[in-house]
Structure formats: structure tokens, C-alpha cells
Coordinates of N, CA and C in Angstrom, one line a residue:
X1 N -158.9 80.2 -178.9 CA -159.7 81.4 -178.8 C -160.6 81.3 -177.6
X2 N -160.8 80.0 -177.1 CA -162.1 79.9 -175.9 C -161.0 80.1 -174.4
X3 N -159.6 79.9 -175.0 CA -159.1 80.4 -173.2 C -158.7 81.8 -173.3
X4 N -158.6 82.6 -174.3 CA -158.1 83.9 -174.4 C -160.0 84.6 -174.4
X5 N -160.4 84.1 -174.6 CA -162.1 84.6 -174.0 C -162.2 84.5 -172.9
X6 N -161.9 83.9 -172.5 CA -162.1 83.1 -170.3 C -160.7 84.3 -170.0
X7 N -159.7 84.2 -170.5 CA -158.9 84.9 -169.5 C -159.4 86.7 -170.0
X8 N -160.1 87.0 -170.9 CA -160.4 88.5 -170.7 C -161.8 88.7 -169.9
X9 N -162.6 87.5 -170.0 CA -164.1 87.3 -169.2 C -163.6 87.4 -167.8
X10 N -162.5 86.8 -167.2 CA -162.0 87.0 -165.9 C -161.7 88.3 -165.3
X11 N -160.7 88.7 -166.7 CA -160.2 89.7 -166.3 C -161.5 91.0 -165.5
X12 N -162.3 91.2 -166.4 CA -163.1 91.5 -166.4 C -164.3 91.2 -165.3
X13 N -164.0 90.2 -164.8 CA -164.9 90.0 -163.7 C -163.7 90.9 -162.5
X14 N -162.8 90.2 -162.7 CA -162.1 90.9 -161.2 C -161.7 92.3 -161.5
X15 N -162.1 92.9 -162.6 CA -162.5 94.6 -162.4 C -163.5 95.0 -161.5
X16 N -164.4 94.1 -161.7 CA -165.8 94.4 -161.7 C -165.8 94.1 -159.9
X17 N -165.3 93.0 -159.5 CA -165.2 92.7 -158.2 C -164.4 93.3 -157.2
X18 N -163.0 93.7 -157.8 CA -161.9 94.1 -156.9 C -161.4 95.3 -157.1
X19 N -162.6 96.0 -157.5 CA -162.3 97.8 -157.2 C -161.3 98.3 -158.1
X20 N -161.2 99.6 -157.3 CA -159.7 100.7 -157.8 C -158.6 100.0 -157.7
X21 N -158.0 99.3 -156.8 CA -157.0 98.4 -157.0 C -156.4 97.4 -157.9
X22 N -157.4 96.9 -158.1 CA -157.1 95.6 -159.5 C -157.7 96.6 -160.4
X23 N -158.0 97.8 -160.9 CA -158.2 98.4 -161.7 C -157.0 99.0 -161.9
X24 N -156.1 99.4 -161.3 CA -155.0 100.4 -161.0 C -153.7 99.0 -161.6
X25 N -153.5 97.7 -161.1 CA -152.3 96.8 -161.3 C -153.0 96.3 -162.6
X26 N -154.3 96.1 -163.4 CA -154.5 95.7 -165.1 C -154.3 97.1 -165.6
X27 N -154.2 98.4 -165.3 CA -154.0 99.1 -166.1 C -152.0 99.0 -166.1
X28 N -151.8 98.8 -165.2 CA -150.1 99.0 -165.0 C -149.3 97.7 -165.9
X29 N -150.1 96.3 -166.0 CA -150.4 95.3 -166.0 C -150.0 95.8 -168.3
X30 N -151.1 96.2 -168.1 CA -151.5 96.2 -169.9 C -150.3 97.3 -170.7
X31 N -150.2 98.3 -169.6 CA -149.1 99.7 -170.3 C -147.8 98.7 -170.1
X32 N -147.4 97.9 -169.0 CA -146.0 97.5 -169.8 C -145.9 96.1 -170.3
X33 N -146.9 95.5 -170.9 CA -147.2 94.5 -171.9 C -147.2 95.3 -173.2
X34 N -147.9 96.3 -173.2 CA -148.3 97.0 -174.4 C -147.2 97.7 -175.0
X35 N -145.9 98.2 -174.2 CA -145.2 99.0 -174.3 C -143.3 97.8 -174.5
X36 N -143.7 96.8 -173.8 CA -142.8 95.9 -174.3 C -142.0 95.6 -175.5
X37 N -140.4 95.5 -175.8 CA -140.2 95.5 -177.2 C -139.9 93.7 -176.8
X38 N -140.3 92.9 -178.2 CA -140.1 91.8 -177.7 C -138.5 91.4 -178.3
X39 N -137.8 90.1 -178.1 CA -137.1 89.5 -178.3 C -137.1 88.4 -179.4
X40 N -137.1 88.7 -180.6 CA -137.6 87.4 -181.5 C -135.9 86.9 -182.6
X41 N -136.1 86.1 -182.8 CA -134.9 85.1 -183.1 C -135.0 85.9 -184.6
X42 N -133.8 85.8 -185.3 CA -134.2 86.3 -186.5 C -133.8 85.1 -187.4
X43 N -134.1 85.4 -189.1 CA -134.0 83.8 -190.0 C -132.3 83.5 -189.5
X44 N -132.5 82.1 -189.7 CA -131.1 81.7 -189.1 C -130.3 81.9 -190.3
X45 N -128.9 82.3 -190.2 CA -127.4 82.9 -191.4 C -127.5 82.2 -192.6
X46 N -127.7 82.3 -193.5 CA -127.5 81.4 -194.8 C -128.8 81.3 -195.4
X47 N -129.7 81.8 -194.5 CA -131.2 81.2 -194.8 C -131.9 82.4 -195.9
X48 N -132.6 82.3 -196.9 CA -133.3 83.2 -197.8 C -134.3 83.6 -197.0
X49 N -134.6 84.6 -197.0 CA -136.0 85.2 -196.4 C -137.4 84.8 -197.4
X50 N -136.9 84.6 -198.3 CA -138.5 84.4 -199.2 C -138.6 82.5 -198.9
X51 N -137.1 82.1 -198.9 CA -137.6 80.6 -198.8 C -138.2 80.3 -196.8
X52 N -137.7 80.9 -196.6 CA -138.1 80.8 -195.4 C -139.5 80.9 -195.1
X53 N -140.1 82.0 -195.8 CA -141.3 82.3 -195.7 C -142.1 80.9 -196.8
X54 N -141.7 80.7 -197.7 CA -142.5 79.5 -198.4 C -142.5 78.4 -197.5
X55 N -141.7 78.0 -196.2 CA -141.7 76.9 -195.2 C -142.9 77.6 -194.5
X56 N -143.3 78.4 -194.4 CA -144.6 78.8 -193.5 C -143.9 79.5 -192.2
X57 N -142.6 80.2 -192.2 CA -141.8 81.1 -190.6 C -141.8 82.4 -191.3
X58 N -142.0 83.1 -190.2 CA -142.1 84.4 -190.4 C -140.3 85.0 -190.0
X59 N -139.9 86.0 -190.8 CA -138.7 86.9 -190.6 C -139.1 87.2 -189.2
X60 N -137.9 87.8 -188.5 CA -138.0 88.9 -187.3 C -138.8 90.1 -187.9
X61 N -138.4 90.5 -188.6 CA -139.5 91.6 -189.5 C -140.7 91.2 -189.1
X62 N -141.0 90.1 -190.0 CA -142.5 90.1 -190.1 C -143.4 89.8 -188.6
X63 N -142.2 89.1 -187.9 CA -143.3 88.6 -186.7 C -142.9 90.3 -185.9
X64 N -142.3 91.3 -185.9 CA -142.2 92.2 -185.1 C -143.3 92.9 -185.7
X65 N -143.2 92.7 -187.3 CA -145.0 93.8 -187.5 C -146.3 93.1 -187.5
X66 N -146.2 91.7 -186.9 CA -147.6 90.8 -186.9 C -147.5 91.4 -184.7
X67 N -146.9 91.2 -184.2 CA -146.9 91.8 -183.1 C -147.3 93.4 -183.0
X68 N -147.2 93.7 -183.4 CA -147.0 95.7 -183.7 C -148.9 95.5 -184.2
X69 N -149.1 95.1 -185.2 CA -150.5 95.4 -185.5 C -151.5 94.1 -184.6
X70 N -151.1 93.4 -183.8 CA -151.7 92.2 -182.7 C -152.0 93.7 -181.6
X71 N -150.9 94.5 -181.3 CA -151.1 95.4 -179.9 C -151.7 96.5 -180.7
X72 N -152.0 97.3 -181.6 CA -152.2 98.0 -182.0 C -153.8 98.0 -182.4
X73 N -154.5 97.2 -183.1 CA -155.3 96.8 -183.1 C -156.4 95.8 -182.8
X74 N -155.7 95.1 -181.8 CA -156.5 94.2 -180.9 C -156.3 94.5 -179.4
X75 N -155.3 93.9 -178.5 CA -154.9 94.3 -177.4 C -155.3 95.9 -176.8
X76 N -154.7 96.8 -177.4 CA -154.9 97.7 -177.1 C -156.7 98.5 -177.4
X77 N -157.1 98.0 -178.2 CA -158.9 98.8 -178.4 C -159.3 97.5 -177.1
X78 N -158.9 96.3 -177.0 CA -159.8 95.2 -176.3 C -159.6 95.8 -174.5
X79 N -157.7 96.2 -174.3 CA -158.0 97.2 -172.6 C -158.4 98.2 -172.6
X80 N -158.7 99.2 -173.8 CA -158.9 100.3 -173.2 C -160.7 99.5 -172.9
X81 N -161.3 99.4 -173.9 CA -162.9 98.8 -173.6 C -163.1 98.1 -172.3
X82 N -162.3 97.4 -171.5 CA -162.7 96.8 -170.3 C -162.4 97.7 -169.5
X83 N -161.2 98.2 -169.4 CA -160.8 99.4 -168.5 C -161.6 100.6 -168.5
X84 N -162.3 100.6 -169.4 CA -163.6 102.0 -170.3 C -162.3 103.0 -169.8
X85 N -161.6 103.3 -170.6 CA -160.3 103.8 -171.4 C -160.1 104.5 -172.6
X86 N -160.0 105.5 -173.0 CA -160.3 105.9 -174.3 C -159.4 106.3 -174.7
X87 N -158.1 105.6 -174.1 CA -156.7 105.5 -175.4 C -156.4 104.8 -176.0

């Protein structure tokens, strides 16, 4: 949690320092991070989904909706606030 605080404290400084430009490449920067579909492995063939989840792994399901609500409600409310963005 203390490098993902340093890398948005940065971020945020080089708004603050480097104008309309680095304002313009973190906003282009966050829309296609944000907009990204990811690539995740699914339970391997034979494997139960419920046993799998009692080993402590998430389904492709589940990690595509632990990602989906990660951008949805963190990422995306944390750029628009630095970017002072109100999407």
C-alpha cells in the first residue's frame, strides 16, 4: 500500500509540475488502463470451481469482477480526483 501511495503522490506531483502536457499523457495514460479488457487464465480443465476457490484462487469470473469493481470504484474515483475530473 506505501508504493501504490508514492506512485499516486508522484503522480500527482508531476501534474502539479509538468503542466497541460503530463496532464494531457495521465489522462490518455488512465482512459486506456481503465478501458483495458484484461487476459486472465481460467480454472484449469477438470478443476471444480468451488474447490478451487476453497484453495484460496479466484475463477476468471471472479478475478474479472474483483478487477471490474478495483476500476470502478477505486482507480477510476482516485483519477478523476487528481486529474479534478468529474467522470
Amino acid at each position: 500500500s506505501r508504493h501504490a501511495s508514492l506512485a499516486w503522490r508522484f503522480v500527482a506531483w508531476a501534474l502539479a509540475a509538468g503542466g497541460e502536457s503530463v496532464r494531457a499523457a495521465a489522462m490518455e495514460a488512465f482512459d486506456r488502463s481503465l478501458a483495458e479488457t484484461d487476459v486472465i487464465a481460467g480454472t484449469p480443465a477438470g478443476v471444480d470451481a468451488a474447490t478451487w476457490r476453497a484453495f484460496g484462487f479466484l475463477t476468471a469470473n471472479d478475478q474479472h469482477a474483483a478487477l471490474a469493481m478495483a476500476r470502478r470504484e477505486v482507480l477510476r474515483p482516485c483519477a478523476a480526483a487528481l486529474l479534478g475530473d468529474a467522470s
